[in-house]
Short mmCIF file of C-alpha atoms and ligand atoms in Angstrom, two decimals:
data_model
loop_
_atom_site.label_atom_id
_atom_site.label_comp_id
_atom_site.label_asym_id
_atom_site.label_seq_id
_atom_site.Cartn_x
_atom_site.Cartn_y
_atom_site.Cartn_z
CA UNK A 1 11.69 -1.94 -46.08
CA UNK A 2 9.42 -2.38 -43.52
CA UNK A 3 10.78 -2.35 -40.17
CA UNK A 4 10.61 -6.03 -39.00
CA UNK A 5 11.97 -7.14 -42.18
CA UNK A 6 15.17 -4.68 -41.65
CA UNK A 7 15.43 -5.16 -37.89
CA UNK A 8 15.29 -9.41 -39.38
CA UNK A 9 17.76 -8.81 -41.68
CA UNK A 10 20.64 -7.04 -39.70
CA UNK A 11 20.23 -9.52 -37.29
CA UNK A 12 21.11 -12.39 -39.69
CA UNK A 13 22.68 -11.21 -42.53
CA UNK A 14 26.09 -10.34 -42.48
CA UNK A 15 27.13 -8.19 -45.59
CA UNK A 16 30.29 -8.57 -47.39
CA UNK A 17 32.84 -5.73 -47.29
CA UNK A 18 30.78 -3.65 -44.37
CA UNK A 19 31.07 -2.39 -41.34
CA UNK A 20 27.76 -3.59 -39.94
CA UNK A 21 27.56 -1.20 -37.15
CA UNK A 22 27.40 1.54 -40.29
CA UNK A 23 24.37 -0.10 -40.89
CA UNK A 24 22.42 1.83 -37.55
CA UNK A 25 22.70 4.97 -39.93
CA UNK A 26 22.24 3.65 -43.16
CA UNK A 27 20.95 0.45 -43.49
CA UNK A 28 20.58 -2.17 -46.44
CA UNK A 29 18.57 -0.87 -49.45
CA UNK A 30 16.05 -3.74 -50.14
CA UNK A 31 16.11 -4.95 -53.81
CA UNK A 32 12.81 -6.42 -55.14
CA UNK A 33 13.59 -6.60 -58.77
CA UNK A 34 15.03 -6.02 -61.41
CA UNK A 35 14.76 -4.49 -65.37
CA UNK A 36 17.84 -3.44 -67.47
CA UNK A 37 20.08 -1.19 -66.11
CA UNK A 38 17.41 -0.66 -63.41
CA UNK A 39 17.14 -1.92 -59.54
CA UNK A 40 13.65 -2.09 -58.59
CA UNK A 41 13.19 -1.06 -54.51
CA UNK A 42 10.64 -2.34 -52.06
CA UNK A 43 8.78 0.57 -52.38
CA UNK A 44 8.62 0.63 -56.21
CA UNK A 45 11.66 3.35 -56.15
CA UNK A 46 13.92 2.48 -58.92
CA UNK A 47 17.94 2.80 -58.61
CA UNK A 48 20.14 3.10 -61.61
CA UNK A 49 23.01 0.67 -61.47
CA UNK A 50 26.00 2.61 -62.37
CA UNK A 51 28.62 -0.18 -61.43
CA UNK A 52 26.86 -3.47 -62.85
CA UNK A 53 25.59 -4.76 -59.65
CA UNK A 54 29.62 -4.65 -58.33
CA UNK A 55 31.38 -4.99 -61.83
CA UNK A 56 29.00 -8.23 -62.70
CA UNK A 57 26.39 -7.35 -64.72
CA UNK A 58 26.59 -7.15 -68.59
CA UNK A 59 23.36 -7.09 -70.50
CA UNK A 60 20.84 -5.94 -67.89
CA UNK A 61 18.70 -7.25 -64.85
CA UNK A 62 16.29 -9.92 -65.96
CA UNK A 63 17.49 -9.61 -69.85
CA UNK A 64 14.69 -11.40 -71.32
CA UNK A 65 17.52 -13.48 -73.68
CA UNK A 66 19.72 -14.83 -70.62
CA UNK A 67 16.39 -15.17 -68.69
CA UNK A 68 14.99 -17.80 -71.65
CA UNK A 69 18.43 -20.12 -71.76
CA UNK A 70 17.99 -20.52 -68.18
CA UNK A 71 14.61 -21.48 -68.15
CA UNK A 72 15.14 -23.79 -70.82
CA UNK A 73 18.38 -25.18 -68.86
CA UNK A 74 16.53 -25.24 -65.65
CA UNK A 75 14.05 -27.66 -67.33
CA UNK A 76 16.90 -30.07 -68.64
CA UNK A 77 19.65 -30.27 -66.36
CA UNK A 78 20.40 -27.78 -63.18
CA UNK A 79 23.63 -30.03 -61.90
CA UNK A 80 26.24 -32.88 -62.26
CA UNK A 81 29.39 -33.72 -60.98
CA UNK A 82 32.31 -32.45 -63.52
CA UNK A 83 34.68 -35.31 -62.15
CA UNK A 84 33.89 -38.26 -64.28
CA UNK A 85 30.69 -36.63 -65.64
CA UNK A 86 30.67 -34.18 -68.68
CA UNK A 87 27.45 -32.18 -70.01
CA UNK A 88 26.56 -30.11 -73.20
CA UNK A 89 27.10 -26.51 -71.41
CA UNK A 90 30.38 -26.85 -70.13
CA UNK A 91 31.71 -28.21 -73.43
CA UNK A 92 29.97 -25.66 -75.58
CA UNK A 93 31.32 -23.01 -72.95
CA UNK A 94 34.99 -24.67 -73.26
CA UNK A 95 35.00 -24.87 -77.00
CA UNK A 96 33.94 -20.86 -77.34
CA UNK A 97 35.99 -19.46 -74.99
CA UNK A 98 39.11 -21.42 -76.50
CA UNK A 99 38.41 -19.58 -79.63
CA UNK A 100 37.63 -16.08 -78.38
CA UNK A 101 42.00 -16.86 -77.25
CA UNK A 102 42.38 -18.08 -80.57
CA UNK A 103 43.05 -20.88 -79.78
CA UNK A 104 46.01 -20.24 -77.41
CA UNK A 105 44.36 -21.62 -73.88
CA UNK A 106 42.74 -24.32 -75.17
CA UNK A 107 41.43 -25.91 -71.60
CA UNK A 108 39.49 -24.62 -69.62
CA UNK A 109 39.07 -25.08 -65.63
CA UNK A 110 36.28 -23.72 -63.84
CA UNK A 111 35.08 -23.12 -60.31
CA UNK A 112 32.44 -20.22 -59.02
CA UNK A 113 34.08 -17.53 -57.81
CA UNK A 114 36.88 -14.88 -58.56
CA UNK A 115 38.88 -15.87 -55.97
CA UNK A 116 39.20 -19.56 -56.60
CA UNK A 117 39.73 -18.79 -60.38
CA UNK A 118 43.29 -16.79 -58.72
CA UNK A 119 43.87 -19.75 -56.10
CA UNK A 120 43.91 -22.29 -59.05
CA UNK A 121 45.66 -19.88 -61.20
CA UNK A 122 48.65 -20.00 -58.73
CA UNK A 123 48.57 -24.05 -57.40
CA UNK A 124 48.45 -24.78 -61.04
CA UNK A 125 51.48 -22.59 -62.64
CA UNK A 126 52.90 -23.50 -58.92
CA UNK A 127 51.97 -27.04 -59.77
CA UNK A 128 52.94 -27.22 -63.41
CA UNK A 129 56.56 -25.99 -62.87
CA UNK A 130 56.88 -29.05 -60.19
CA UNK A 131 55.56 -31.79 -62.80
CA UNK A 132 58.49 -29.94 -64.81
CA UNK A 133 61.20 -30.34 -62.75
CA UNK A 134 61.57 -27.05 -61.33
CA UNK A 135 60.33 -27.21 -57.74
CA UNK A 136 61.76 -24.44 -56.40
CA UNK A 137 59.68 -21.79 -58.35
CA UNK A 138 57.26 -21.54 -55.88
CA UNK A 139 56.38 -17.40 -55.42
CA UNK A 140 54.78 -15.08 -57.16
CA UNK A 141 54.75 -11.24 -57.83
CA UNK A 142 51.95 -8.82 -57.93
CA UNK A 143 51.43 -5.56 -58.62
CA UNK A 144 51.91 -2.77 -56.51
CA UNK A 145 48.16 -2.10 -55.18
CA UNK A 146 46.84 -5.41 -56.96
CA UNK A 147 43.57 -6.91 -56.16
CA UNK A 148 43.30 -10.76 -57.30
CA UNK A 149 40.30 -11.76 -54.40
CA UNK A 150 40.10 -12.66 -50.98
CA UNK A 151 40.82 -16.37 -49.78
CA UNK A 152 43.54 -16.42 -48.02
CA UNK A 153 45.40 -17.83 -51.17
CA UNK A 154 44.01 -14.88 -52.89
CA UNK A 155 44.82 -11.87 -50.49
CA UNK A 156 48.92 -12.93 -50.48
CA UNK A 157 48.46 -11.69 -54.12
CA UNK A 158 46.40 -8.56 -53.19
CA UNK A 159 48.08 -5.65 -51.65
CA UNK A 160 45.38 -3.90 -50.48
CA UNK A 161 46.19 -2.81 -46.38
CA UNK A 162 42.46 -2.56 -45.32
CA UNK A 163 41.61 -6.00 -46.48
CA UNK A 164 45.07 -7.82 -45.72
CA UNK A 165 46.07 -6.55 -42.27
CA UNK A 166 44.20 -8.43 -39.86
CA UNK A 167 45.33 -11.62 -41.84
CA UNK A 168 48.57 -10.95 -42.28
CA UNK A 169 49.45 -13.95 -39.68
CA UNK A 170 47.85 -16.30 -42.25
CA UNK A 171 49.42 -15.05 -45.56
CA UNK A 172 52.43 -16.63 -47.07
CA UNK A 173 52.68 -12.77 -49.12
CA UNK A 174 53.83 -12.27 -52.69
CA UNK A 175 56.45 -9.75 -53.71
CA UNK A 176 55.23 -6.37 -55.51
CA UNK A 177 56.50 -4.39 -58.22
CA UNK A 178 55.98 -0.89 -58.81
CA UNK A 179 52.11 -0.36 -60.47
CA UNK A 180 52.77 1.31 -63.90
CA UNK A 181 49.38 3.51 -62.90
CA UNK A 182 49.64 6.55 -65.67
CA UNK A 183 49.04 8.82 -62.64
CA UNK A 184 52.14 8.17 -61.74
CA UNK A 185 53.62 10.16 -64.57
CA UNK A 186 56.41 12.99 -63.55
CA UNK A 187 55.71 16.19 -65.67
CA UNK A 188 56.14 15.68 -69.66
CA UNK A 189 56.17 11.87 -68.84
CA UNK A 190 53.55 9.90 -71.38
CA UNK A 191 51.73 6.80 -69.34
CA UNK A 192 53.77 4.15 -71.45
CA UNK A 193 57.15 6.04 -70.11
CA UNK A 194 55.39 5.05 -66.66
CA UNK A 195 55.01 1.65 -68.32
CA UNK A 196 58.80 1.23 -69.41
CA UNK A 197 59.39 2.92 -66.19
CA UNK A 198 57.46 0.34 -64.31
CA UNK A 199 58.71 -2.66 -66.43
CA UNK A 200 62.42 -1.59 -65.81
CA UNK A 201 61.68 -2.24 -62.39
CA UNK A 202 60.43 -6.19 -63.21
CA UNK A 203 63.06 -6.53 -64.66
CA UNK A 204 65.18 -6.04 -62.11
CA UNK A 205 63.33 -7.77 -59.84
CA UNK A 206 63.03 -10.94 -62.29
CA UNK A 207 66.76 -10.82 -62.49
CA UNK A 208 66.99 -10.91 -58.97
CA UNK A 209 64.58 -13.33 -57.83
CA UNK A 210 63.09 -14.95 -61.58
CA UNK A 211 64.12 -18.49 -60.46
CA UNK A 212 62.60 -18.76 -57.83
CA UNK A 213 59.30 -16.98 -59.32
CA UNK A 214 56.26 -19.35 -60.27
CA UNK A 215 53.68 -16.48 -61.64
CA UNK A 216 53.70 -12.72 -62.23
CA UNK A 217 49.74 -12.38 -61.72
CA UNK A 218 48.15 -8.88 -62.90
CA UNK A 219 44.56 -7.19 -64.07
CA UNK A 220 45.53 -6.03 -67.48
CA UNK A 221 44.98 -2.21 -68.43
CA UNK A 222 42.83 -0.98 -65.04
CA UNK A 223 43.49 -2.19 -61.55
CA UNK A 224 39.55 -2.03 -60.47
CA UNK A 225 40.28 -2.18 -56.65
CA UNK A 226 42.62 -0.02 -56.86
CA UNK A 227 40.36 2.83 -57.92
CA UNK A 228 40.41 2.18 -61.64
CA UNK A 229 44.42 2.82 -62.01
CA UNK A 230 44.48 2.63 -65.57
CA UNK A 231 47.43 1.90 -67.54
CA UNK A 232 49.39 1.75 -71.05
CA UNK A 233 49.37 -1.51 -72.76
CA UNK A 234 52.70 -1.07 -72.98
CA UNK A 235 53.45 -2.69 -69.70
CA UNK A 236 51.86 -5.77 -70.55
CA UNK A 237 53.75 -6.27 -73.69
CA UNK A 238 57.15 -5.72 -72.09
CA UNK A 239 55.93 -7.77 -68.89
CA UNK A 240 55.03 -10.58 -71.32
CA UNK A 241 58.82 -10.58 -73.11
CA UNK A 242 60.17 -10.47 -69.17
CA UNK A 243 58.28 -13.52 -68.45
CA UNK A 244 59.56 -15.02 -71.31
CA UNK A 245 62.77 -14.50 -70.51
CA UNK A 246 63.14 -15.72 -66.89
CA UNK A 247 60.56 -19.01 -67.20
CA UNK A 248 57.80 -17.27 -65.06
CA UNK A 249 53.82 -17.44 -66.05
CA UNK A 250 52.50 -14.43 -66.50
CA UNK A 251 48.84 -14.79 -65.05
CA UNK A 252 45.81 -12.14 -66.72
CA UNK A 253 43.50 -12.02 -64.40
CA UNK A 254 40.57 -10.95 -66.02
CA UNK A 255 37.96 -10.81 -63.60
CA UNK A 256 36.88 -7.62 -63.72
CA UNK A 257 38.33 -6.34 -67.22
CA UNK A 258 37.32 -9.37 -69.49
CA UNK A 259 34.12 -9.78 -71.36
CA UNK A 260 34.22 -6.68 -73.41
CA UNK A 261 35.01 -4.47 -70.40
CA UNK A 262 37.50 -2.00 -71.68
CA UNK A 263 37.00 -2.71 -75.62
CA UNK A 264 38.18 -5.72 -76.36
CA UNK A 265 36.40 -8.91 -75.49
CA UNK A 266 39.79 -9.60 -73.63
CA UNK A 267 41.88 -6.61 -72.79
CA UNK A 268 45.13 -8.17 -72.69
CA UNK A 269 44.56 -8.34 -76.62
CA UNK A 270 45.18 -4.35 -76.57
CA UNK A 271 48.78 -5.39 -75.65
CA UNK A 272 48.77 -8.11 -78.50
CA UNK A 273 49.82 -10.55 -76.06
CA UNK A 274 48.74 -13.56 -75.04
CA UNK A 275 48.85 -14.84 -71.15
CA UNK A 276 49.84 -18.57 -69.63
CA UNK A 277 47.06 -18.28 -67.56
CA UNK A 278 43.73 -16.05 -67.98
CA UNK A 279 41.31 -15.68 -64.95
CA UNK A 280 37.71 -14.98 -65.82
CA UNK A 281 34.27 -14.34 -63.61
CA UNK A 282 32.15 -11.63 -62.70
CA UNK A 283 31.00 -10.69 -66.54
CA UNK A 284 30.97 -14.09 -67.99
CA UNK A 285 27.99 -15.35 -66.42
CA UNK A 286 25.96 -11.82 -67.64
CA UNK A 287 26.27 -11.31 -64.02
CA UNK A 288 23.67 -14.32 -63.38
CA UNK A 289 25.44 -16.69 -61.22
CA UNK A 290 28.71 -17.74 -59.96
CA UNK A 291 31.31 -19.18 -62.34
CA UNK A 292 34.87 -18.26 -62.64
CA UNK A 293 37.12 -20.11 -65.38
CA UNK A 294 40.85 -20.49 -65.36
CA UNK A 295 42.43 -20.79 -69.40
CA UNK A 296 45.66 -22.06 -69.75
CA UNK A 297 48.24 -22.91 -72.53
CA UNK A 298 48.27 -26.40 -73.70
CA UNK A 299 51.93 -26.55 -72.38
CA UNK A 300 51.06 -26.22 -68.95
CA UNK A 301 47.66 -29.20 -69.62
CA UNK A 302 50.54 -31.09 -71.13
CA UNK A 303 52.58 -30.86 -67.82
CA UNK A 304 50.14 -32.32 -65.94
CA UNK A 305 49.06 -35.57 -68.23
CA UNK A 306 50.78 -38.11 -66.84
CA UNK A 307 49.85 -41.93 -65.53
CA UNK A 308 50.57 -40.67 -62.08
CA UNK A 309 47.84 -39.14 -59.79
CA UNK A 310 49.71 -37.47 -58.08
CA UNK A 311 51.01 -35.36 -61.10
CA UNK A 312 47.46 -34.53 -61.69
CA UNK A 313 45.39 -31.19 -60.90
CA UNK A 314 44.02 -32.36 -58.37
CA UNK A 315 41.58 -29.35 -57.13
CA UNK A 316 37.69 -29.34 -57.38
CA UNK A 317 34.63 -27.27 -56.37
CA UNK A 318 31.34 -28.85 -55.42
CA UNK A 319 29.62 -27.06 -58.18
CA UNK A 320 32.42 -26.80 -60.67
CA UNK A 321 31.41 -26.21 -64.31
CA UNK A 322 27.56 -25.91 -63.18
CA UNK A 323 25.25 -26.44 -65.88
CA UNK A 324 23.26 -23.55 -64.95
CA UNK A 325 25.94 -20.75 -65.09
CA UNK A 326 27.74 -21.90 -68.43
CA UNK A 327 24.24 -22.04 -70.02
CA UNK A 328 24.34 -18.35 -68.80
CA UNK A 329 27.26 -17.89 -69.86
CA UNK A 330 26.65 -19.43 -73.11
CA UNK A 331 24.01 -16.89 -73.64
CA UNK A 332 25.95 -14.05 -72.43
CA UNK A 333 28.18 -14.79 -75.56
CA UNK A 334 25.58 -15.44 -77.90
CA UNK A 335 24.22 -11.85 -77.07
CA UNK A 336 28.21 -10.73 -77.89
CA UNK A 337 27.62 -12.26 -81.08
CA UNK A 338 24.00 -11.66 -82.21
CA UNK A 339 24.38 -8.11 -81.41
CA UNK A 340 27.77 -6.99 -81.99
CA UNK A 341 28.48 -5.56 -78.72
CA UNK A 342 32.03 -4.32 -79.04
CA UNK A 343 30.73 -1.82 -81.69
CA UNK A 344 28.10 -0.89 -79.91
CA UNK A 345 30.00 -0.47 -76.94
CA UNK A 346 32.44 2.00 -78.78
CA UNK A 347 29.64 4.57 -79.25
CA UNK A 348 28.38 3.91 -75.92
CA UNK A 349 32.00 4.51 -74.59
CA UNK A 350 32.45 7.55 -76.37
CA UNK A 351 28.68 8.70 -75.33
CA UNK A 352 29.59 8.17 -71.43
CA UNK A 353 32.76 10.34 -71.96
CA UNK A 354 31.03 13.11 -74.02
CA UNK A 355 29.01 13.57 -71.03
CA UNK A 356 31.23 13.14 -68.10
CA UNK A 357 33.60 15.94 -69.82
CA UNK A 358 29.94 17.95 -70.23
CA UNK A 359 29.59 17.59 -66.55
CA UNK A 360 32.49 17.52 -64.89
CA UNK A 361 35.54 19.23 -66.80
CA UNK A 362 36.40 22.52 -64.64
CA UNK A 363 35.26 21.09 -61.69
CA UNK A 364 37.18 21.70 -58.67
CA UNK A 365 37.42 19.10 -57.06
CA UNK A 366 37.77 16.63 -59.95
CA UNK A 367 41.17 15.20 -60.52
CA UNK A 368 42.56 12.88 -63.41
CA UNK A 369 39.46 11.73 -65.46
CA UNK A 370 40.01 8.64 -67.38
CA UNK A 371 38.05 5.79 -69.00
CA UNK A 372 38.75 2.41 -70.46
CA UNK A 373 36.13 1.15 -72.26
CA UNK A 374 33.38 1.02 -70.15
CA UNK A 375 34.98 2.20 -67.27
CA UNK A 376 35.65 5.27 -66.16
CA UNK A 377 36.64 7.63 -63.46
CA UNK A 378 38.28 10.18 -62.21
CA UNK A 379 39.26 11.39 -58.52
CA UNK A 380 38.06 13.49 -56.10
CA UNK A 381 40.72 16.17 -54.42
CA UNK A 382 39.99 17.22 -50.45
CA UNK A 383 37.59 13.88 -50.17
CA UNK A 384 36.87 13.05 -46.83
CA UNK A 385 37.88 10.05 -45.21
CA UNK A 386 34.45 8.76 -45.08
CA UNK A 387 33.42 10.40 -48.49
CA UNK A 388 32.91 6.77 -50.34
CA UNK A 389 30.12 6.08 -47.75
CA UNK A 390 28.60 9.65 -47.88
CA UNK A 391 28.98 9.71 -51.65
CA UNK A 392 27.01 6.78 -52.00
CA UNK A 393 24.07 7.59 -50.00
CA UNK A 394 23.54 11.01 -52.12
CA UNK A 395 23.89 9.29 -54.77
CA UNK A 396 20.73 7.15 -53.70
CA UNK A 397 19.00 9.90 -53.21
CA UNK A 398 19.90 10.90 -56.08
CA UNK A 399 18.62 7.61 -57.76
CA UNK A 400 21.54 6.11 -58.58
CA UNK A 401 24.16 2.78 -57.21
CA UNK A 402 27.83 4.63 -57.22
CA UNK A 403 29.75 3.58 -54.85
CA UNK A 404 33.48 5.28 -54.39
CA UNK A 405 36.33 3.83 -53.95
CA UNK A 406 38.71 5.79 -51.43
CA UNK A 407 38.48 9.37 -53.19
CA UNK A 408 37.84 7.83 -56.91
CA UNK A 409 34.46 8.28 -58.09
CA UNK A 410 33.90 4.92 -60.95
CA UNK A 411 31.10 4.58 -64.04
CA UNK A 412 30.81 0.79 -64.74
CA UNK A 413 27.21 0.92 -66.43
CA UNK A 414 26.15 -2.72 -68.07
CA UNK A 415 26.25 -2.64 -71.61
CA UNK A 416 21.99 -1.76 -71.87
CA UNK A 417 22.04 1.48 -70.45
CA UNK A 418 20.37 3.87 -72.90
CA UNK A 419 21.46 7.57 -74.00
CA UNK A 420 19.29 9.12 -71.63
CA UNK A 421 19.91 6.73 -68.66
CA UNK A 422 23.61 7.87 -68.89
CA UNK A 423 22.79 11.43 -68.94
CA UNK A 424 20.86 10.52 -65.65
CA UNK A 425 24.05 9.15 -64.32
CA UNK A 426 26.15 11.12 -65.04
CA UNK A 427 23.75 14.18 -63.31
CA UNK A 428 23.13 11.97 -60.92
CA UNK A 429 26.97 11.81 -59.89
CA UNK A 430 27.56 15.63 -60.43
CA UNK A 431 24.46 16.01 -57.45
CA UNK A 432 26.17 13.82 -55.54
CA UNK A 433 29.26 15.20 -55.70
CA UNK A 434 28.33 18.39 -54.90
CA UNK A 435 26.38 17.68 -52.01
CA UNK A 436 28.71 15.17 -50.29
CA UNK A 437 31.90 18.76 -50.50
CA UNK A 438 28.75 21.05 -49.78
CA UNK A 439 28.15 19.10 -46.34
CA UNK A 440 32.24 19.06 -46.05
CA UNK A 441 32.22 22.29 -46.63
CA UNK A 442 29.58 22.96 -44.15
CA UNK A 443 30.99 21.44 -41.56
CA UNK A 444 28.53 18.92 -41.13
CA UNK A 445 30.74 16.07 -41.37
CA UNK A 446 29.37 13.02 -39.64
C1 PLP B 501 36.32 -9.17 -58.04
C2 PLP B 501 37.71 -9.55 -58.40
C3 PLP B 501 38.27 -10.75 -57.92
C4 PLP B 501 37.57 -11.65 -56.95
O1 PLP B 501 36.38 -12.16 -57.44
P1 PLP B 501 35.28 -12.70 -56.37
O2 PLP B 501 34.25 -13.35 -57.21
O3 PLP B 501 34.78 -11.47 -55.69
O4 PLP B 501 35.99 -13.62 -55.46
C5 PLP B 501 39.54 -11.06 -58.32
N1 PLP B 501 40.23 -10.27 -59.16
C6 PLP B 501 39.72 -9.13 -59.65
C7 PLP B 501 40.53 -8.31 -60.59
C8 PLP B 501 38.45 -8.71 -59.26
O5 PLP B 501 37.97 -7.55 -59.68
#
């Protein structure tokens, strides 16, 4: 980028999730376009987007298909008011993800980002069990290491230190119960003994505390934030009995794992369960633009329908159910459809871990590979504490957008990315890896 522009934008732009003064050593990398699974530098230098663009990005940058709906939206209708108003997209959008449940959350309420999907996950199961007469279920439980977002709502359901500490003050926090992470297995333990292990736990804690519990939120099969803790369906199955039992929602949040993420198009329908509430974003625009929709049972709608105001849900977003992002949306689906992605997605699956176990099996350093769908990962033994950072810039240099989280080196290519692109991902990673312990090794840590 040329130095005005870059001296411009550090002195404006403040970027999410940084530490801007890491920015003097390795600043911004300047996108200019994009094609497929490609990022297109100022420069012309193209970057291979190994984690969708942060866990967004489905079928490709500029995918010629999403690109056309848009247009065609663009020229009918970019915005209206959802309260009182209603429009083609958002109905069409409504009416198709109700059926990819099967009917079982049959309304739909939307708003633009991950986070508020999680805050209006929790007013409205908070909300719901108020209109029913049960006022003082009012908390919620979260995993062990859970990320749900990071409003303030949000972050008293996320138990990640680094991004809750300084707001502690602020948070009214949620309990946790033990993460039923398969790395967690003792020796001859199987990952659903970590599940039952982990479930005995909610129990206990749901026979403890269940009346007063509103919500037991979770990300079904991989806690992304985490570092891809991945899990045995299992846990969801006996979570969703427990819930059952003691009157408390159980909450999917979807975010990152929905829209054909880890096989499924949902993958809380590996557990062959069905949640109260499902949060969805990220994926379900195609990674276009910002749109997050809460599903719910028609029992908690029904709790709400009343002559009274007050007994309404009475939350709204500016741009809630924008015309624009269902359309996308819309067309993100159709592509689901037209060419049956969770097929493809199988062989692409299995083609990502043929070559990860080609590259990395015996490695030294490489600790509990593991993949869900189209996510994988494994971790990274004697990392440094600033390896996610150094990792990432060899793996620019390397061509490649990987970005670490703590010691856990993640795959979370969009759908598009071809044979060979993988195979340069995947050798991409290994020359990161290498270098980033090579310079440890060296003693050149900076
Ligand atoms: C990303 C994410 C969120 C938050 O979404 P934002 O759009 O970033 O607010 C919530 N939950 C999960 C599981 C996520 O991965």
């Amino acid at each position: 980028m040329s130095a005005s522009l870059l001296q411009r934008s550090l002195a404006t732009v403040w970027h999410p999730c940084t530490q801007m003064k890491h920015h003097e050593t390795l600043p911004p990398v300047p996108v200019v376009a994009g094609e497929g699974p490609w990022l297109i530098l100022e420069g012309g230098q193209r970057l291979l987007d190994g984690i969708s663009s942060w866990w967004v990005n489905l079928f490709g940058h500029c995918n010629p298909r999403i690109n056309a709906a848009l247009h065609e939206q663009l020229d009918r209708l970019e915005h209206a008011m959802l309260a009182g108003f209603t429009h083609p997209p958002v109905v069409e959008l409504s009416e198709r993800l109700a059926a990819l449940t099967g009917g079982a959350l049959g309304h739909a309420f939307y708003a633009s980002d991950g986070a508020s999907a999680t805050e209006i996950a929790l007013k409205m199961s908070v909300h719901a069990w108020r209109n029913q007469g049960l006022p003082r279920k009012d908390r919620f439980l979260c995993l062990e290491n859970a990320y749900h977002g990071e409003t303030v709502g949000a972050l008293a359901v996320t138990d990640v230190a680094l991004f809750r500490d300084a707001y502690a003050p602020l948070l009214r926090l949620a309990e946790t119960v033990p993460s039923p992470d398969a790395r967690r297995a003792a020796p001859g333990e199987s990952a659903a003994d970590v599940a039952r292990r982990a479930a005995g736990a909610l129990a206990k804690k749901l026979d403890a505390e269940g009346e007063r519990i509103a919500a037991f939120i979770i990300e079904p099969l991989v806690q992304g934030a985490a570092g891809m803790a991945m899990y045995d369906p299992e846990y969801l199955r006996l979570a969703r009995a427990l819930c059952d039992r003691h009157q408390v929602h159980l909450i999917c949040d979807e975010i990152a794992v929905g829209c054909g993420r880890t096989g499924t198009f949902f993958a809380h329908e590996q557990a062959g369960i069905r949640p109260d509430l499902l949060c969805l974003s990220k994926g379900i625009s195609g990674g276009y633009l910002p749109l997050s929709v809460v599903l719910c049972r028609d029992e908690i709608f029904r709790a709400f329908y009343d002559d009274d105001v007050r007994r309404g849900f009475l939350h709204s977003h500016s741009y809630t159910g924008n015309p624009l992002a269902c359309r996308a949306a819309l067309a993100t689906l159709d592509i689901f459809d037209e060419d049956d992605v969770l097929a493809a997605n199988r062989e692409r699956a299995a083609l990502l871990s043929g070559l990860l176990a080609e590259t990395f099996s015996g490695h030294a350093a490489v600790r509990h590979p593991r993949q869900c769908g189209m996510i994988a990962a494994f971790d990274v033994e004697g990392a440094p504490a600033d390896f996610p950072r150094r990792f990432f810039a060899a793996a620019l240099d390397a061509g490649a957008l990987l970005r670490p989280i703590g010691n856990t080196v993640y795959f979370m290519p969009p759908y598009v990315m071809n044979d060979a692109e993988l195979r340069t991902l995947t050798q991409a990673a290994a020359q990161a890896l290498d270098r980033t312990l090579a310079a440890r090794t060296a003693g050149l840590n900076r």
